[in-house]
Amino acid sequence: MLLHGVKWYHERLAPPRGRPRVVIDTDAANEIDDQFALAWALLSPERLRLEAIHAAPFSFAHRRAAHAGLPDGLPSFAPPGVGMQRSFDEIRRVVAACGVPAPAMCRGTPGYLEGQQEPPRSAAVDDLVQRALAGSDDDPLVVLALGCPTNIACALLLEPAIRERIVVVWTSGYPSHAPHINHSFNLEQDLAATRVLLDSGVPLVYLPGFHVGAQLRLSLPEVERWVQPCGAIGALLHDLYTHNPLWPLHGVVDFFAHSWVMWDLICVAWLFDPDWVPSAVVPTPRLDGGKRWVRDAARHPMREGYAAKRDAIFRDFFSTLARAAPT
């Protein structure tokens, strides 16, 4: 859907100037990268105005068959509403550990848009609509989407006018030119919400996880050297790294020669310095029934990342934690 001309999209998709208004939508308890991204944003008030953090639903139940040898009671397999509440609790824990003034924190939808007759309302959906409509053409709300886009899709369906007042920065999937099936957690959990996001015409900065965000790997020795000493938030992030709920799903029993991808840092990185995540404006793809991209030159533009400067990103992240640590 083309809301305006191509020129309008290029202007909206340009890197934000100054300190943009930001909402973070996150499934913060699904693993550990969300918490690292939240800490980086919360400890950087000179670079953004973080107005609110919204809890997104999540569940690994759709991947249960791939992990048949694991017990059914793992928290990762709980329903999406349980994942949302756990994410809300995790948001509050990270904010407290950062020791900064708390932004608004809202619970999101307890389930997916997929299969719903009407878009479900939630505190997060209502908050997003209100904050978007309170903005202006020259100060759009930037929504960093670190999970499945259920809350954002519901807001777009309930109040389509916000399409002109927000810019969504979302990480998931493969590059839009790749032929692969998008077995991407953020994309495939709620396919209906993903299609709403892609088809709504909202300005979208798409940062592929595979090949791009996947470069943001972090090892335990780095966490011990550069993260753990940084006060309460450093201790929390170190504990998360060593007790990642997804280690069991990946069969990891020790940390020798292992690293973990901090996928969601890429959204904050692009916001702070777009040179760290080089990108180009391309047509927004469609998603077919097999979860593959379909390119269409007639579609509205989006900005897509194609590289990540891993060392520069982590240097800034580590430096931010160190500045915030008590002396």
GROMACS .gro file of C-alpha atoms in nm:
model
  327
    1MET     CA    1   0.000   0.000   0.000
    2LEU     CA    2   0.145   0.336  -0.105
    3LEU     CA    3   0.036   0.593   0.154
    4HIS     CA    4   0.223   0.873  -0.018
    5GLY     CA    5   0.473   0.915  -0.296
    6VAL     CA    6   0.814   0.751  -0.301
    7LYS     CA    7   0.973   1.080  -0.186
    8TRP     CA    8   0.770   1.070   0.138
    9TYR     CA    9   0.891   0.719   0.213
   10HIS     CA   10   1.252   0.813   0.151
   11GLU     CA   11   1.216   1.104   0.391
   12ARG     CA   12   1.048   0.890   0.657
   13LEU     CA   13   1.306   0.615   0.619
   14ALA     CA   14   1.603   0.846   0.657
   15PRO     CA   15   1.798   0.802   0.982
   16PRO     CA   16   1.628   1.001   1.258
   17ARG     CA   17   1.786   1.328   1.366
   18GLY     CA   18   1.846   1.443   1.722
   19ARG     CA   19   1.683   1.244   2.002
   20PRO     CA   20   1.389   1.056   1.847
   21ARG     CA   21   1.081   0.955   2.043
   22VAL     CA   22   1.100   0.577   2.089
   23VAL     CA   23   0.883   0.288   2.201
   24ILE     CA   24   1.037  -0.058   2.235
   25ASP     CA   25   0.813  -0.361   2.175
   26THR     CA   26   0.986  -0.669   2.311
   27ASP     CA   27   0.945  -1.037   2.398
   28ALA     CA   28   1.206  -0.978   2.667
   29ALA     CA   29   1.189  -1.317   2.839
   30ASN     CA   30   1.222  -1.543   2.533
   31GLU     CA   31   1.603  -1.545   2.553
   32ILE     CA   32   1.870  -1.284   2.639
   33ASP     CA   33   1.930  -1.047   2.346
   34ASP     CA   34   1.627  -0.829   2.429
   35GLN     CA   35   1.766  -0.750   2.774
   36PHE     CA   36   2.101  -0.646   2.627
   37ALA     CA   37   1.921  -0.418   2.379
   38LEU     CA   38   1.697  -0.274   2.650
   39ALA     CA   39   1.996  -0.194   2.872
   40TRP     CA   40   2.176  -0.017   2.586
   41ALA     CA   41   1.870   0.199   2.516
   42LEU     CA   42   1.784   0.268   2.881
   43LEU     CA   43   2.141   0.383   2.954
   44SER     CA   44   2.154   0.617   2.652
   45PRO     CA   45   1.910   0.903   2.733
   46GLU     CA   46   2.130   1.149   2.546
   47ARG     CA   47   2.052   0.965   2.222
   48LEU     CA   48   1.680   0.889   2.244
   49ARG     CA   49   1.363   0.972   2.435
   50LEU     CA   50   1.249   0.629   2.546
   51GLU     CA   51   0.880   0.683   2.623
   52ALA     CA   52   0.754   0.329   2.677
   53ILE     CA   53   0.841  -0.040   2.668
   54HIS     CA   54   0.570  -0.284   2.559
   55ALA     CA   55   0.564  -0.657   2.631
   56ALA     CA   56   0.503  -0.878   2.326
   57PRO     CA   57   0.362  -1.232   2.333
   58PHE     CA   58   0.590  -1.524   2.253
   59SER     CA   59   0.600  -1.903   2.258
   60PHE     CA   60   0.825  -2.172   2.114
   61ALA     CA   61   0.533  -2.417   2.108
   62HIS     CA   62   0.527  -2.409   1.726
   63ARG     CA   63   0.877  -2.559   1.733
   64ARG     CA   64   0.795  -2.828   1.988
   65ALA     CA   65   0.830  -3.111   1.735
   66ALA     CA   66   1.188  -3.006   1.659
   67HIS     CA   67   1.278  -3.055   2.026
   68ALA     CA   68   1.102  -3.386   2.092
   69GLY     CA   69   1.356  -3.501   2.344
   70LEU     CA   70   1.300  -3.213   2.584
   71PRO     CA   71   1.044  -3.208   2.868
   72ASP     CA   72   0.706  -3.049   2.797
   73GLY     CA   73   0.727  -2.822   3.102
   74LEU     CA   74   1.002  -2.594   2.974
   75PRO     CA   75   0.893  -2.227   3.005
   76SER     CA   76   0.980  -2.170   2.640
   77PHE     CA   77   0.687  -2.394   2.535
   78ALA     CA   78   0.427  -2.204   2.743
   79PRO     CA   79   0.138  -2.027   2.563
   80PRO     CA   80   0.204  -1.679   2.418
   81GLY     CA   81   0.007  -1.502   2.692
   82VAL     CA   82   0.237  -1.654   2.953
   83GLY     CA   83   0.534  -1.540   2.746
   84MET     CA   84   0.394  -1.188   2.735
   85GLN     CA   85   0.353  -1.173   3.114
   86ARG     CA   86   0.701  -1.312   3.167
   87SER     CA   87   0.833  -1.048   2.926
   88PHE     CA   88   0.653  -0.774   3.119
   89ASP     CA   89   0.814  -0.894   3.441
   90GLU     CA   90   1.152  -0.910   3.270
   91ILE     CA   91   1.117  -0.554   3.140
   92ARG     CA   92   1.063  -0.431   3.494
   93ARG     CA   93   1.364  -0.631   3.616
   94VAL     CA   94   1.597  -0.480   3.354
   95VAL     CA   95   1.474  -0.126   3.418
   96ALA     CA   96   1.533  -0.169   3.792
   97ALA     CA   97   1.885  -0.305   3.735
   98CYS     CA   98   1.972  -0.009   3.512
   99GLY     CA   99   1.881   0.230   3.795
  100VAL     CA  100   1.724   0.487   3.562
  101PRO     CA  101   1.385   0.661   3.566
  102ALA     CA  102   1.130   0.410   3.445
  103PRO     CA  103   0.950   0.471   3.115
  104ALA     CA  104   0.590   0.359   3.081
  105MET     CA  105   0.568  -0.021   3.082
  106CYS     CA  106   0.265  -0.194   2.930
  107ARG     CA  107   0.140  -0.549   2.890
  108GLY     CA  108   0.071  -0.650   2.532
  109THR     CA  109  -0.182  -0.882   2.375
  110PRO     CA  110  -0.209  -1.222   2.549
  111GLY     CA  111  -0.226  -1.409   2.218
  112TYR     CA  112  -0.146  -1.377   1.851
  113LEU     CA  113  -0.344  -1.192   1.586
  114GLU     CA  114  -0.348  -1.514   1.384
  115GLY     CA  115  -0.691  -1.675   1.416
  116GLN     CA  116  -0.860  -1.372   1.579
  117GLN     CA  117  -1.177  -1.233   1.427
  118GLU     CA  118  -1.104  -0.887   1.566
  119PRO     CA  119  -0.770  -0.729   1.655
  120PRO     CA  120  -0.737  -0.770   2.033
  121ARG     CA  121  -0.684  -0.459   2.243
  122SER     CA  122  -0.429  -0.435   2.523
  123ALA     CA  123  -0.259  -0.170   2.730
  124ALA     CA  124   0.037  -0.178   2.490
  125VAL     CA  125  -0.182  -0.142   2.181
  126ASP     CA  126  -0.375   0.151   2.327
  127ASP     CA  127  -0.054   0.316   2.447
  128LEU     CA  128   0.107   0.284   2.104
  129VAL     CA  129  -0.195   0.439   1.934
  130GLN     CA  130  -0.207   0.730   2.178
  131ARG     CA  131   0.165   0.804   2.155
  132ALA     CA  132   0.166   0.779   1.776
  133LEU     CA  133  -0.128   1.016   1.735
  134ALA     CA  134   0.030   1.261   1.980
  135GLY     CA  135   0.330   1.299   1.750
  136SER     CA  136   0.377   1.522   1.448
  137ASP     CA  137   0.488   1.485   1.090
  138ASP     CA  138   0.836   1.612   1.172
  139ASP     CA  139   0.870   1.402   1.491
  140PRO     CA  140   0.738   1.052   1.418
  141LEU     CA  141   0.743   0.784   1.686
  142VAL     CA  142   1.012   0.522   1.625
  143VAL     CA  143   0.898   0.172   1.727
  144LEU     CA  144   1.182  -0.073   1.784
  145ALA     CA  145   1.019  -0.414   1.730
  146LEU     CA  146   1.232  -0.682   1.897
  147GLY     CA  147   0.978  -0.966   1.875
  148CYS     CA  148   0.678  -1.072   1.672
  149PRO     CA  149   0.481  -0.763   1.559
  150THR     CA  150   0.147  -0.859   1.717
  151ASN     CA  151   0.101  -0.543   1.925
  152ILE     CA  152   0.203  -0.321   1.633
  153ALA     CA  153  -0.026  -0.501   1.386
  154CYS     CA  154  -0.322  -0.471   1.623
  155ALA     CA  155  -0.257  -0.099   1.662
  156LEU     CA  156  -0.233  -0.051   1.284
  157LEU     CA  157  -0.563  -0.234   1.230
  158LEU     CA  158  -0.748  -0.051   1.508
  159GLU     CA  159  -0.618   0.295   1.411
  160PRO     CA  160  -0.480   0.302   1.055
  161ALA     CA  161  -0.395   0.673   1.090
  162ILE     CA  162  -0.086   0.585   1.293
  163ARG     CA  163   0.080   0.456   0.976
  164GLU     CA  164   0.172   0.818   0.900
  165ARG     CA  165   0.302   0.890   1.252
  166ILE     CA  166   0.537   0.598   1.320
  167VAL     CA  167   0.845   0.431   1.176
  168VAL     CA  168   0.888   0.062   1.265
  169VAL     CA  169   1.239  -0.084   1.301
  170TRP     CA  170   1.207  -0.464   1.297
  171THR     CA  171   1.456  -0.750   1.291
  172SER     CA  172   1.375  -1.099   1.163
  173GLY     CA  173   1.417  -1.334   0.871
  174TYR     CA  174   1.639  -1.337   0.564
  175PRO     CA  175   1.719  -1.050   0.327
  176SER     CA  176   1.431  -0.974   0.093
  177HIS     CA  177   1.628  -1.108  -0.206
  178ALA     CA  178   1.703  -1.444  -0.042
  179PRO     CA  179   1.518  -1.755  -0.166
  180HIS     CA  180   1.512  -1.929   0.173
  181ILE     CA  181   1.208  -2.021   0.381
  182ASN     CA  182   1.188  -1.769   0.665
  183HIS     CA  183   1.213  -1.996   0.967
  184SER     CA  184   1.251  -1.683   1.178
  185PHE     CA  185   1.108  -1.667   1.530
  186ASN     CA  186   0.996  -1.303   1.506
  187LEU     CA  187   0.836  -1.359   1.165
  188GLU     CA  188   0.669  -1.700   1.186
  189GLN     CA  189   0.511  -1.691   1.534
  190ASP     CA  190   0.227  -1.467   1.416
  191LEU     CA  191   0.213  -1.474   1.038
  192ALA     CA  192  -0.104  -1.267   1.029
  193ALA     CA  193   0.067  -0.987   1.222
  194THR     CA  194   0.374  -1.010   1.000
  195ARG     CA  195   0.162  -0.969   0.688
  196VAL     CA  196  -0.023  -0.672   0.839
  197LEU     CA  197   0.311  -0.504   0.909
  198LEU     CA  198   0.441  -0.570   0.558
  199ASP     CA  199   0.119  -0.482   0.375
  200SER     CA  200   0.001  -0.181   0.578
  201GLY     CA  201   0.223   0.075   0.408
  202VAL     CA  202   0.380   0.183   0.737
  203PRO     CA  203   0.741   0.303   0.694
  204LEU     CA  204   0.955  -0.001   0.782
  205VAL     CA  205   1.326  -0.035   0.852
  206TYR     CA  206   1.384  -0.409   0.806
  207LEU     CA  207   1.704  -0.549   0.955
  208PRO     CA  208   1.744  -0.915   0.854
  209GLY     CA  209   1.847  -1.147   1.131
  210PHE     CA  210   2.011  -1.410   0.915
  211HIS     CA  211   2.343  -1.306   0.757
  212VAL     CA  212   2.316  -0.954   0.906
  213GLY     CA  213   2.210  -0.954   1.270
  214ALA     CA  214   2.370  -1.297   1.300
  215GLN     CA  215   2.710  -1.126   1.294
  216LEU     CA  216   2.650  -0.986   1.645
  217ARG     CA  217   2.793  -1.286   1.829
  218LEU     CA  218   2.916  -1.255   2.186
  219SER     CA  219   3.127  -1.503   2.384
  220LEU     CA  220   3.135  -1.572   2.756
  221PRO     CA  221   3.492  -1.436   2.801
  222GLU     CA  222   3.377  -1.105   2.652
  223VAL     CA  223   3.077  -1.098   2.885
  224GLU     CA  224   3.301  -1.170   3.183
  225ARG     CA  225   3.551  -0.899   3.085
  226TRP     CA  226   3.331  -0.619   2.957
  227VAL     CA  227   2.979  -0.676   3.096
  228GLN     CA  228   2.987  -0.851   3.433
  229PRO     CA  229   3.186  -0.576   3.617
  230CYS     CA  230   2.933  -0.304   3.523
  231GLY     CA  231   2.720  -0.282   3.835
  232ALA     CA  232   2.376  -0.435   3.883
  233ILE     CA  233   2.289  -0.443   3.515
  234GLY     CA  234   2.624  -0.603   3.430
  235ALA     CA  235   2.563  -0.875   3.688
  236LEU     CA  236   2.211  -0.934   3.555
  237LEU     CA  237   2.327  -0.962   3.194
  238HIS     CA  238   2.610  -1.197   3.290
  239ASP     CA  239   2.365  -1.418   3.479
  240LEU     CA  240   2.132  -1.419   3.180
  241TYR     CA  241   2.415  -1.521   2.948
  242THR     CA  242   2.515  -1.814   3.167
  243HIS     CA  243   2.151  -1.918   3.225
  244ASN     CA  244   2.007  -1.853   2.878
  245PRO     CA  245   1.674  -2.043   2.859
  246LEU     CA  246   1.757  -2.142   2.502
  247TRP     CA  247   2.084  -2.318   2.581
  248PRO     CA  248   1.892  -2.645   2.651
  249LEU     CA  249   1.698  -2.613   2.324
  250HIS     CA  250   2.028  -2.594   2.137
  251GLY     CA  251   2.192  -2.878   2.327
  252VAL     CA  252   2.463  -2.656   2.478
  253VAL     CA  253   2.606  -2.803   2.798
  254ASP     CA  254   2.922  -2.592   2.833
  255PHE     CA  255   3.057  -2.263   2.697
  256PHE     CA  256   3.378  -2.389   2.537
  257ALA     CA  257   3.404  -2.239   2.186
  258HIS     CA  258   3.040  -2.124   2.203
  259SER     CA  259   2.897  -1.780   2.139
  260TRP     CA  260   2.547  -1.635   2.125
  261VAL     CA  261   2.388  -1.394   1.879
  262MET     CA  262   2.260  -1.070   2.031
  263TRP     CA  263   2.014  -1.025   1.745
  264ASP     CA  264   1.812  -0.737   1.887
  265LEU     CA  265   2.110  -0.507   1.938
  266ILE     CA  266   2.088  -0.436   1.565
  267CYS     CA  267   1.771  -0.228   1.604
  268VAL     CA  268   1.930  -0.002   1.867
  269ALA     CA  269   2.254   0.010   1.666
  270TRP     CA  270   2.079   0.140   1.354
  271LEU     CA  271   1.902   0.405   1.560
  272PHE     CA  272   2.223   0.523   1.728
  273ASP     CA  273   2.447   0.521   1.419
  274PRO     CA  274   2.312   0.404   1.083
  275ASP     CA  275   2.671   0.364   0.959
  276TRP     CA  276   2.697   0.063   1.192
  277VAL     CA  277   2.416  -0.106   0.995
  278PRO     CA  278   2.457  -0.009   0.627
  279SER     CA  279   2.127  -0.016   0.444
  280ALA     CA  280   1.944   0.070   0.124
  281VAL     CA  281   1.587   0.156   0.028
  282VAL     CA  282   1.417  -0.131  -0.159
  283PRO     CA  283   1.058  -0.237  -0.235
  284THR     CA  284   0.881  -0.404   0.058
  285PRO     CA  285   0.839  -0.774  -0.030
  286ARG     CA  286   0.528  -0.985   0.011
  287LEU     CA  287   0.533  -1.307   0.211
  288ASP     CA  288   0.391  -1.611   0.033
  289GLY     CA  289   0.215  -1.910   0.189
  290GLY     CA  290   0.546  -2.095   0.224
  291LYS     CA  291   0.709  -1.812   0.421
  292ARG     CA  292   0.929  -1.712   0.127
  293TRP     CA  293   0.979  -1.356   0.009
  294VAL     CA  294   0.813  -1.243  -0.313
  295ARG     CA  295   0.974  -0.937  -0.463
  296ASP     CA  296   0.747  -0.679  -0.625
  297ALA     CA  297   0.890  -0.354  -0.762
  298ALA     CA  298   0.546  -0.189  -0.742
  299ARG     CA  299   0.531  -0.220  -0.362
  300HIS     CA  300   0.597   0.068  -0.121
  301PRO     CA  301   0.960   0.126  -0.020
  302MET     CA  302   1.128   0.007   0.297
  303ARG     CA  303   1.484   0.044   0.424
  304GLU     CA  304   1.676  -0.284   0.451
  305GLY     CA  305   2.004  -0.348   0.630
  306TYR     CA  306   2.266  -0.550   0.448
  307ALA     CA  307   2.565  -0.550   0.686
  308ALA     CA  308   2.655  -0.500   1.052
  309LYS     CA  309   2.977  -0.352   1.191
  310ARG     CA  310   3.005  -0.592   1.479
  311ASP     CA  311   3.309  -0.448   1.654
  312ALA     CA  312   3.187  -0.086   1.648
  313ILE     CA  313   2.848  -0.192   1.784
  314PHE     CA  314   2.990  -0.391   2.075
  315ARG     CA  315   3.251  -0.125   2.150
  316ASP     CA  316   2.972   0.129   2.201
  317PHE     CA  317   2.758  -0.117   2.397
  318PHE     CA  318   3.043  -0.205   2.634
  319SER     CA  319   3.138   0.162   2.672
  320THR     CA  320   2.780   0.254   2.758
  321LEU     CA  321   2.765  -0.010   3.032
  322ALA     CA  322   3.102   0.103   3.172
  323ARG     CA  323   2.993   0.468   3.190
  324ALA     CA  324   2.681   0.368   3.382
  325ALA     CA  325   2.865   0.146   3.630
  326PRO     CA  326   2.916   0.286   3.982
  327THR     CA  327   3.273   0.397   4.054
   0.00000   0.00000   0.00000
